[in-house]
PDB file of C-alpha atoms in Angstrom:
ATOM      1  CA  MET A   1       0.000   0.000   0.000  1.00  0.00           C
ATOM      2  CA  THR A   2       1.289   3.463  -0.846  1.00  0.00           C
ATOM      3  CA  ALA A   3       0.598   6.613   1.123  1.00  0.00           C
ATOM      4  CA  PRO A   4      -2.147   8.847  -0.279  1.00  0.00           C
ATOM      5  CA  THR A   5      -0.845  11.787  -2.290  1.00  0.00           C
ATOM      6  CA  GLU A   6      -4.033  13.865  -2.255  1.00  0.00           C
ATOM      7  CA  ALA A   7      -3.605  17.112  -0.363  1.00  0.00           C
ATOM      8  CA  PRO A   8      -5.526  17.261   2.927  1.00  0.00           C
ATOM      9  CA  ARG A   9      -8.745  19.250   2.725  1.00  0.00           C
ATOM     10  CA  GLN A  10      -8.734  20.323   6.372  1.00  0.00           C
ATOM     11  CA  ILE A  11      -5.810  20.717   8.743  1.00  0.00           C
ATOM     12  CA  VAL A  12      -6.669  21.275  12.395  1.00  0.00           C
ATOM     13  CA  ILE A  13      -4.151  22.887  14.740  1.00  0.00           C
ATOM     14  CA  VAL A  14      -4.805  22.421  18.467  1.00  0.00           C
ATOM     15  CA  GLY A  15      -3.210  25.421  20.127  1.00  0.00           C
ATOM     16  CA  ALA A  16      -3.948  28.964  18.976  1.00  0.00           C
ATOM     17  CA  SER A  17      -0.886  30.751  20.306  1.00  0.00           C
ATOM     18  CA  LEU A  18       2.467  31.600  18.721  1.00  0.00           C
ATOM     19  CA  ALA A  19       3.340  28.031  17.700  1.00  0.00           C
ATOM     20  CA  GLY A  20      -0.083  27.311  16.239  1.00  0.00           C
ATOM     21  CA  LEU A  21      -0.263  30.595  14.351  1.00  0.00           C
ATOM     22  CA  SER A  22       3.287  30.150  13.029  1.00  0.00           C
ATOM     23  CA  ALA A  23       2.347  26.693  11.764  1.00  0.00           C
ATOM     24  CA  ALA A  24      -0.687  28.122   9.969  1.00  0.00           C
ATOM     25  CA  HIS A  25       1.499  30.790   8.347  1.00  0.00           C
ATOM     26  CA  ALA A  26       4.013  28.126   7.306  1.00  0.00           C
ATOM     27  CA  LEU A  27       1.266  26.077   5.646  1.00  0.00           C
ATOM     28  CA  ARG A  28       0.264  29.064   3.535  1.00  0.00           C
ATOM     29  CA  ASP A  29       3.924  29.788   2.796  1.00  0.00           C
ATOM     30  CA  VAL A  30       4.347  26.357   1.185  1.00  0.00           C
ATOM     31  CA  GLY A  31       1.211  26.789  -0.888  1.00  0.00           C
ATOM     32  CA  TYR A  32      -1.395  24.868   1.102  1.00  0.00           C
ATOM     33  CA  GLU A  33      -4.820  26.075  -0.059  1.00  0.00           C
ATOM     34  CA  GLY A  34      -7.107  23.899   2.051  1.00  0.00           C
ATOM     35  CA  ARG A  35      -8.993  24.778   5.215  1.00  0.00           C
ATOM     36  CA  ILE A  36      -7.062  25.570   8.402  1.00  0.00           C
ATOM     37  CA  VAL A  37      -8.793  25.474  11.787  1.00  0.00           C
ATOM     38  CA  LEU A  38      -7.063  26.620  14.983  1.00  0.00           C
ATOM     39  CA  ILE A  39      -8.494  25.567  18.350  1.00  0.00           C
ATOM     40  CA  GLY A  40      -7.619  27.516  21.507  1.00  0.00           C
ATOM     41  CA  ASP A  41      -9.052  27.353  25.015  1.00  0.00           C
ATOM     42  CA  GLU A  42      -8.542  31.081  25.617  1.00  0.00           C
ATOM     43  CA  ASN A  43     -11.015  33.603  24.230  1.00  0.00           C
ATOM     44  CA  GLU A  44      -8.314  35.859  22.783  1.00  0.00           C
ATOM     45  CA  PRO A  45      -6.818  35.526  19.296  1.00  0.00           C
ATOM     46  CA  PRO A  46      -3.134  34.475  19.195  1.00  0.00           C
ATOM     47  CA  TYR A  47      -0.943  36.777  21.264  1.00  0.00           C
ATOM     48  CA  ASP A  48       2.666  37.170  22.341  1.00  0.00           C
ATOM     49  CA  ARG A  49       3.310  35.661  25.790  1.00  0.00           C
ATOM     50  CA  PRO A  50       6.906  36.754  26.640  1.00  0.00           C
ATOM     51  CA  PRO A  51       5.927  40.406  27.343  1.00  0.00           C
ATOM     52  CA  LEU A  52       3.459  39.206  29.997  1.00  0.00           C
ATOM     53  CA  SER A  53       6.275  38.610  32.500  1.00  0.00           C
ATOM     54  CA  LYS A  54       8.156  41.763  31.514  1.00  0.00           C
ATOM     55  CA  GLN A  55       6.621  44.908  30.001  1.00  0.00           C
ATOM     56  CA  VAL A  56       3.022  44.044  30.939  1.00  0.00           C
ATOM     57  CA  LEU A  57       3.815  43.632  34.639  1.00  0.00           C
ATOM     58  CA  ARG A  58       5.774  46.881  34.572  1.00  0.00           C
ATOM     59  CA  GLY A  59       2.762  48.658  33.119  1.00  0.00           C
ATOM     60  CA  LEU A  60       4.608  49.516  29.895  1.00  0.00           C
ATOM     61  CA  TYR A  61       2.388  47.390  27.654  1.00  0.00           C
ATOM     62  CA  SER A  62      -1.252  46.454  27.728  1.00  0.00           C
ATOM     63  CA  ALA A  63      -1.905  42.739  28.183  1.00  0.00           C
ATOM     64  CA  GLU A  64      -3.404  42.857  24.672  1.00  0.00           C
ATOM     65  CA  THR A  65      -0.276  41.684  22.851  1.00  0.00           C
ATOM     66  CA  SER A  66      -2.005  40.222  19.797  1.00  0.00           C
ATOM     67  CA  LEU A  67       0.229  38.725  17.116  1.00  0.00           C
ATOM     68  CA  PRO A  68       0.008  39.965  13.515  1.00  0.00           C
ATOM     69  CA  GLN A  69      -1.715  37.711  10.997  1.00  0.00           C
ATOM     70  CA  ARG A  70      -1.071  37.661   7.273  1.00  0.00           C
ATOM     71  CA  ALA A  71      -3.925  38.961   5.152  1.00  0.00           C
ATOM     72  CA  ASP A  72      -4.287  35.717   3.195  1.00  0.00           C
ATOM     73  CA  LEU A  73      -4.228  33.389   6.208  1.00  0.00           C
ATOM     74  CA  ASN A  74      -7.921  32.584   5.750  1.00  0.00           C
ATOM     75  CA  ALA A  75      -8.059  30.416   8.869  1.00  0.00           C
ATOM     76  CA  THR A  76     -10.978  29.576  11.128  1.00  0.00           C
ATOM     77  CA  PHE A  77     -10.424  30.166  14.838  1.00  0.00           C
ATOM     78  CA  ARG A  78     -12.359  28.168  17.444  1.00  0.00           C
ATOM     79  CA  LEU A  79     -11.546  30.187  20.541  1.00  0.00           C
ATOM     80  CA  GLY A  80     -12.679  29.666  24.107  1.00  0.00           C
ATOM     81  CA  VAL A  81     -13.008  25.902  23.667  1.00  0.00           C
ATOM     82  CA  GLY A  82     -10.568  23.208  24.723  1.00  0.00           C
ATOM     83  CA  ALA A  83      -9.782  19.932  22.998  1.00  0.00           C
ATOM     84  CA  LEU A  84     -10.850  17.192  25.409  1.00  0.00           C
ATOM     85  CA  GLY A  85     -10.491  14.009  23.385  1.00  0.00           C
ATOM     86  CA  LEU A  86      -9.116  12.556  20.178  1.00  0.00           C
ATOM     87  CA  ASP A  87     -10.267   9.638  18.023  1.00  0.00           C
ATOM     88  CA  THR A  88      -7.353   8.937  15.700  1.00  0.00           C
ATOM     89  CA  LEU A  89      -9.233   6.254  13.752  1.00  0.00           C
ATOM     90  CA  ALA A  90     -12.183   8.510  12.963  1.00  0.00           C
ATOM     91  CA  HIS A  91      -9.973  11.632  12.642  1.00  0.00           C
ATOM     92  CA  ARG A  92     -12.219  13.417  15.114  1.00  0.00           C
ATOM     93  CA  ILE A  93     -11.571  15.863  17.976  1.00  0.00           C
ATOM     94  CA  TYR A  94     -14.007  16.305  20.870  1.00  0.00           C
ATOM     95  CA  LEU A  95     -14.285  19.863  22.167  1.00  0.00           C
ATOM     96  CA  SER A  96     -15.255  21.242  25.565  1.00  0.00           C
ATOM     97  CA  ASP A  97     -18.442  22.851  24.234  1.00  0.00           C
ATOM     98  CA  GLY A  98     -19.803  19.442  23.227  1.00  0.00           C
ATOM     99  CA  THR A  99     -19.063  19.796  19.525  1.00  0.00           C
ATOM    100  CA  GLN A 100     -16.756  17.696  17.376  1.00  0.00           C
ATOM    101  CA  ILE A 101     -14.490  18.552  14.497  1.00  0.00           C
ATOM    102  CA  VAL A 102     -12.983  16.247  11.880  1.00  0.00           C
ATOM    103  CA  TYR A 103      -9.550  16.603  10.335  1.00  0.00           C
ATOM    104  CA  ASP A 104      -7.452  15.218   7.535  1.00  0.00           C
ATOM    105  CA  ARG A 105      -4.235  16.224   9.272  1.00  0.00           C
ATOM    106  CA  LEU A 106      -3.740  17.246  12.901  1.00  0.00           C
ATOM    107  CA  LEU A 107      -1.028  19.331  14.548  1.00  0.00           C
ATOM    108  CA  ILE A 108      -0.847  19.586  18.343  1.00  0.00           C
ATOM    109  CA  ALA A 109       0.833  22.847  19.382  1.00  0.00           C
ATOM    110  CA  THR A 110      -0.581  23.401  22.847  1.00  0.00           C
ATOM    111  CA  GLY A 111       2.533  24.342  24.814  1.00  0.00           C
ATOM    112  CA  THR A 112       2.477  23.902  28.589  1.00  0.00           C
ATOM    113  CA  ARG A 113       0.362  25.030  31.520  1.00  0.00           C
ATOM    114  CA  ALA A 114       1.519  26.971  34.536  1.00  0.00           C
ATOM    115  CA  ARG A 115       1.976  24.580  37.448  1.00  0.00           C
ATOM    116  CA  PRO A 116      -0.232  25.793  40.308  1.00  0.00           C
ATOM    117  CA  TRP A 117       0.618  25.602  43.974  1.00  0.00           C
ATOM    118  CA  PRO A 118      -0.144  21.977  44.960  1.00  0.00           C
ATOM    119  CA  ASN A 119      -2.299  22.815  47.985  1.00  0.00           C
ATOM    120  CA  GLY A 120      -5.620  23.774  46.430  1.00  0.00           C
ATOM    121  CA  ALA A 121      -6.926  25.686  49.443  1.00  0.00           C
ATOM    122  CA  GLU A 122      -3.742  27.749  49.696  1.00  0.00           C
ATOM    123  CA  ALA A 123      -3.629  28.296  45.924  1.00  0.00           C
ATOM    124  CA  ALA A 124      -7.151  29.737  46.083  1.00  0.00           C
ATOM    125  CA  SER A 125      -5.998  32.636  48.269  1.00  0.00           C
ATOM    126  CA  SER A 126      -6.609  35.969  46.584  1.00  0.00           C
ATOM    127  CA  ASN A 127      -2.938  36.965  46.851  1.00  0.00           C
ATOM    128  CA  VAL A 128      -1.458  33.762  45.363  1.00  0.00           C
ATOM    129  CA  TYR A 129      -0.760  34.001  41.633  1.00  0.00           C
ATOM    130  CA  THR A 130       0.479  32.050  38.629  1.00  0.00           C
ATOM    131  CA  LEU A 131       1.445  33.473  35.241  1.00  0.00           C
ATOM    132  CA  ARG A 132       0.745  32.042  31.802  1.00  0.00           C
ATOM    133  CA  GLY A 133      -1.922  33.998  29.947  1.00  0.00           C
ATOM    134  CA  HIS A 134      -3.591  37.406  29.588  1.00  0.00           C
ATOM    135  CA  ALA A 135      -5.874  37.006  32.581  1.00  0.00           C
ATOM    136  CA  ASP A 136      -3.000  35.848  34.811  1.00  0.00           C
ATOM    137  CA  ALA A 137      -0.869  38.853  33.817  1.00  0.00           C
ATOM    138  CA  GLU A 138      -3.681  41.323  34.446  1.00  0.00           C
ATOM    139  CA  HIS A 139      -4.450  39.725  37.821  1.00  0.00           C
ATOM    140  CA  LEU A 140      -0.816  39.792  38.937  1.00  0.00           C
ATOM    141  CA  ALA A 141      -0.280  43.339  37.630  1.00  0.00           C
ATOM    142  CA  ARG A 142      -3.183  44.515  39.797  1.00  0.00           C
ATOM    143  CA  GLY A 143      -1.655  42.739  42.780  1.00  0.00           C
ATOM    144  CA  LEU A 144       1.729  44.384  42.246  1.00  0.00           C
ATOM    145  CA  ALA A 145       0.094  47.782  41.728  1.00  0.00           C
ATOM    146  CA  GLY A 146      -1.269  47.437  45.264  1.00  0.00           C
ATOM    147  CA  LYS A 147       2.325  47.804  46.535  1.00  0.00           C
ATOM    148  CA  PRO A 148       2.669  44.634  48.619  1.00  0.00           C
ATOM    149  CA  ARG A 149       5.240  44.808  51.394  1.00  0.00           C
ATOM    150  CA  ARG A 150       7.073  41.732  50.076  1.00  0.00           C
ATOM    151  CA  VAL A 151       6.577  39.506  47.055  1.00  0.00           C
ATOM    152  CA  LEU A 152       7.556  35.850  47.403  1.00  0.00           C
ATOM    153  CA  ILE A 153       8.277  34.067  44.130  1.00  0.00           C
ATOM    154  CA  ILE A 154       8.574  30.291  44.244  1.00  0.00           C
ATOM    155  CA  GLY A 155      10.638  28.912  41.382  1.00  0.00           C
ATOM    156  CA  GLY A 156      13.966  29.851  39.851  1.00  0.00           C
ATOM    157  CA  GLY A 157      13.218  29.420  36.145  1.00  0.00           C
ATOM    158  CA  PHE A 158      12.867  32.139  33.534  1.00  0.00           C
ATOM    159  CA  ILE A 159       9.374  33.191  34.643  1.00  0.00           C
ATOM    160  CA  GLY A 160      10.330  33.461  38.303  1.00  0.00           C
ATOM    161  CA  CYS A 161      13.495  35.433  37.563  1.00  0.00           C
ATOM    162  CA  GLU A 162      11.728  37.776  35.145  1.00  0.00           C
ATOM    163  CA  ILE A 163       8.956  38.503  37.646  1.00  0.00           C
ATOM    164  CA  ALA A 164      11.562  39.148  40.347  1.00  0.00           C
ATOM    165  CA  SER A 165      13.283  41.644  38.051  1.00  0.00           C
ATOM    166  CA  CYS A 166       9.955  43.376  37.365  1.00  0.00           C
ATOM    167  CA  CYS A 167       9.268  43.639  41.075  1.00  0.00           C
ATOM    168  CA  ARG A 168      12.583  45.376  41.633  1.00  0.00           C
ATOM    169  CA  ASP A 169      11.844  47.763  38.749  1.00  0.00           C
ATOM    170  CA  LEU A 170       8.603  48.590  40.549  1.00  0.00           C
ATOM    171  CA  GLY A 171      10.475  49.249  43.792  1.00  0.00           C
ATOM    172  CA  LEU A 172       9.091  46.179  45.549  1.00  0.00           C
ATOM    173  CA  ASP A 173      10.917  43.969  48.023  1.00  0.00           C
ATOM    174  CA  VAL A 174      11.064  40.445  46.650  1.00  0.00           C
ATOM    175  CA  THR A 175      12.246  37.033  47.796  1.00  0.00           C
ATOM    176  CA  LEU A 176      12.991  34.372  45.189  1.00  0.00           C
ATOM    177  CA  ALA A 177      12.884  30.831  46.585  1.00  0.00           C
ATOM    178  CA  VAL A 178      14.769  28.295  44.458  1.00  0.00           C
ATOM    179  CA  ARG A 179      14.805  24.588  45.223  1.00  0.00           C
ATOM    180  CA  GLY A 180      18.185  23.952  43.574  1.00  0.00           C
ATOM    181  CA  ALA A 181      21.665  25.265  44.226  1.00  0.00           C
ATOM    182  CA  LEU A 182      21.443  27.792  41.370  1.00  0.00           C
ATOM    183  CA  PRO A 183      18.679  29.576  39.476  1.00  0.00           C
ATOM    184  CA  LEU A 184      18.201  28.749  35.782  1.00  0.00           C
ATOM    185  CA  VAL A 185      20.765  25.947  35.970  1.00  0.00           C
ATOM    186  CA  HIS A 186      18.759  23.499  33.848  1.00  0.00           C
ATOM    187  CA  ALA A 187      18.344  26.055  31.084  1.00  0.00           C
ATOM    188  CA  LEU A 188      21.742  27.763  31.158  1.00  0.00           C
ATOM    189  CA  GLY A 189      24.232  25.365  32.727  1.00  0.00           C
ATOM    190  CA  SER A 190      26.148  25.829  35.955  1.00  0.00           C
ATOM    191  CA  VAL A 191      28.640  28.501  34.812  1.00  0.00           C
ATOM    192  CA  THR A 192      26.055  30.896  33.388  1.00  0.00           C
ATOM    193  CA  ALA A 193      23.630  30.103  36.212  1.00  0.00           C
ATOM    194  CA  ALA A 194      26.272  31.101  38.765  1.00  0.00           C
ATOM    195  CA  PHE A 195      26.697  34.398  36.919  1.00  0.00           C
ATOM    196  CA  MET A 196      22.921  34.915  36.947  1.00  0.00           C
ATOM    197  CA  ARG A 197      22.837  34.201  40.686  1.00  0.00           C
ATOM    198  CA  ASP A 198      25.141  37.159  41.228  1.00  0.00           C
ATOM    199  CA  VAL A 199      23.158  39.367  38.831  1.00  0.00           C
ATOM    200  CA  ILE A 200      19.917  38.568  40.648  1.00  0.00           C
ATOM    201  CA  ARG A 201      21.403  39.403  44.032  1.00  0.00           C
ATOM    202  CA  ASP A 202      22.982  42.588  42.676  1.00  0.00           C
ATOM    203  CA  ARG A 203      19.465  43.630  41.601  1.00  0.00           C
ATOM    204  CA  GLY A 204      18.465  43.578  45.267  1.00  0.00           C
ATOM    205  CA  VAL A 205      16.527  40.314  45.192  1.00  0.00           C
ATOM    206  CA  ASP A 206      16.558  38.236  48.379  1.00  0.00           C
ATOM    207  CA  LEU A 207      17.616  34.997  46.653  1.00  0.00           C
ATOM    208  CA  ARG A 208      17.133  31.865  48.750  1.00  0.00           C
ATOM    209  CA  LEU A 209      18.833  28.810  47.238  1.00  0.00           C
ATOM    210  CA  GLU A 210      18.173  25.170  48.172  1.00  0.00           C
ATOM    211  CA  THR A 211      14.950  26.409  49.702  1.00  0.00           C
ATOM    212  CA  GLU A 212      11.568  24.697  49.698  1.00  0.00           C
ATOM    213  CA  VAL A 213       8.285  26.196  50.824  1.00  0.00           C
ATOM    214  CA  ALA A 214       6.264  23.756  52.917  1.00  0.00           C
ATOM    215  CA  ARG A 215       3.069  25.746  53.398  1.00  0.00           C
ATOM    216  CA  PHE A 216       1.512  29.180  53.571  1.00  0.00           C
ATOM    217  CA  GLN A 217       0.308  30.917  56.706  1.00  0.00           C
ATOM    218  CA  PRO A 218      -3.068  32.643  56.192  1.00  0.00           C
ATOM    219  CA  ASP A 219      -4.727  35.425  58.133  1.00  0.00           C
ATOM    220  CA  ALA A 220      -8.353  35.507  59.287  1.00  0.00           C
ATOM    221  CA  ASP A 221      -9.448  36.424  55.736  1.00  0.00           C
ATOM    222  CA  SER A 222      -7.536  33.467  54.215  1.00  0.00           C
ATOM    223  CA  ARG A 223      -4.962  35.771  52.632  1.00  0.00           C
ATOM    224  CA  VAL A 224      -1.371  34.605  52.798  1.00  0.00           C
ATOM    225  CA  VAL A 225       0.782  36.584  55.229  1.00  0.00           C
ATOM    226  CA  ALA A 226       3.837  34.314  55.330  1.00  0.00           C
ATOM    227  CA  ALA A 227       5.407  31.147  53.968  1.00  0.00           C
ATOM    228  CA  ILE A 228       6.837  28.422  56.175  1.00  0.00           C
ATOM    229  CA  LEU A 229       9.917  26.719  54.756  1.00  0.00           C
ATOM    230  CA  ARG A 230      10.866  23.058  55.079  1.00  0.00           C
ATOM    231  CA  ASN A 231      13.567  24.038  57.555  1.00  0.00           C
ATOM    232  CA  GLY A 232      11.004  25.810  59.726  1.00  0.00           C
ATOM    233  CA  GLN A 233      11.991  29.351  58.806  1.00  0.00           C
ATOM    234  CA  ARG A 234       9.270  31.885  58.117  1.00  0.00           C
ATOM    235  CA  ILE A 235       9.205  34.440  55.284  1.00  0.00           C
ATOM    236  CA  GLU A 236       6.661  37.217  55.582  1.00  0.00           C
ATOM    237  CA  ALA A 237       4.987  37.971  52.250  1.00  0.00           C
ATOM    238  CA  ASP A 238       1.644  39.427  51.235  1.00  0.00           C
ATOM    239  CA  CYS A 239       1.950  38.510  47.551  1.00  0.00           C
ATOM    240  CA  VAL A 240       2.997  35.030  46.393  1.00  0.00           C
ATOM    241  CA  VAL A 241       3.730  33.880  42.851  1.00  0.00           C
ATOM    242  CA  ALA A 242       3.982  30.153  42.112  1.00  0.00           C
ATOM    243  CA  ALA A 243       6.407  30.197  39.195  1.00  0.00           C
TER     244      ALA A 243
END
């Protein structure tokens, strides 16, 4: 049996952010003339995420960082619905609004989700944040605009370090809790990570290495007022970012 040579009539891309939109542009670049459908669980059209942890938090940009689309893209966007299931034999995708969509070819370009704080009750506190999308950035920006006494950021990856830098630009005291011996070590290697450690501290960030947060301490209104570390130490903070 030989593979079919007929061009697909409908290509579905699950993930309507930068990767998905770039794939749609690439299909048009190579001359694909069939139908393109992009599925995204956010209500916004494709937008640029990197500024969310930088210029948006500083108040320099609006959270509306929509990406440009070529005039001849001619794609259908199914926004505000998630892809819940996939039948590869029937070439069918099951969506969160109860509808289904068929495809001739499928591309999954969903990216990752922000990992929330594992304790659901603590994560639900009004001053505990994560950062991935528009709504997260707007929520956190409002929290930082309230001038918290100290921001605690849990996680020493790019997002955590960028948010810490933003906090210092805003004149906020910030503690960055990193589980490992160096921040960014998995992404940059030990030599560059050691350099970044010094840069972060020179920026005025209270960098805590080999530090794990065990739990949060709430007040009577269930707002976090401090974090308790595995070693029993206590860090006062009235704004917490799980990064």
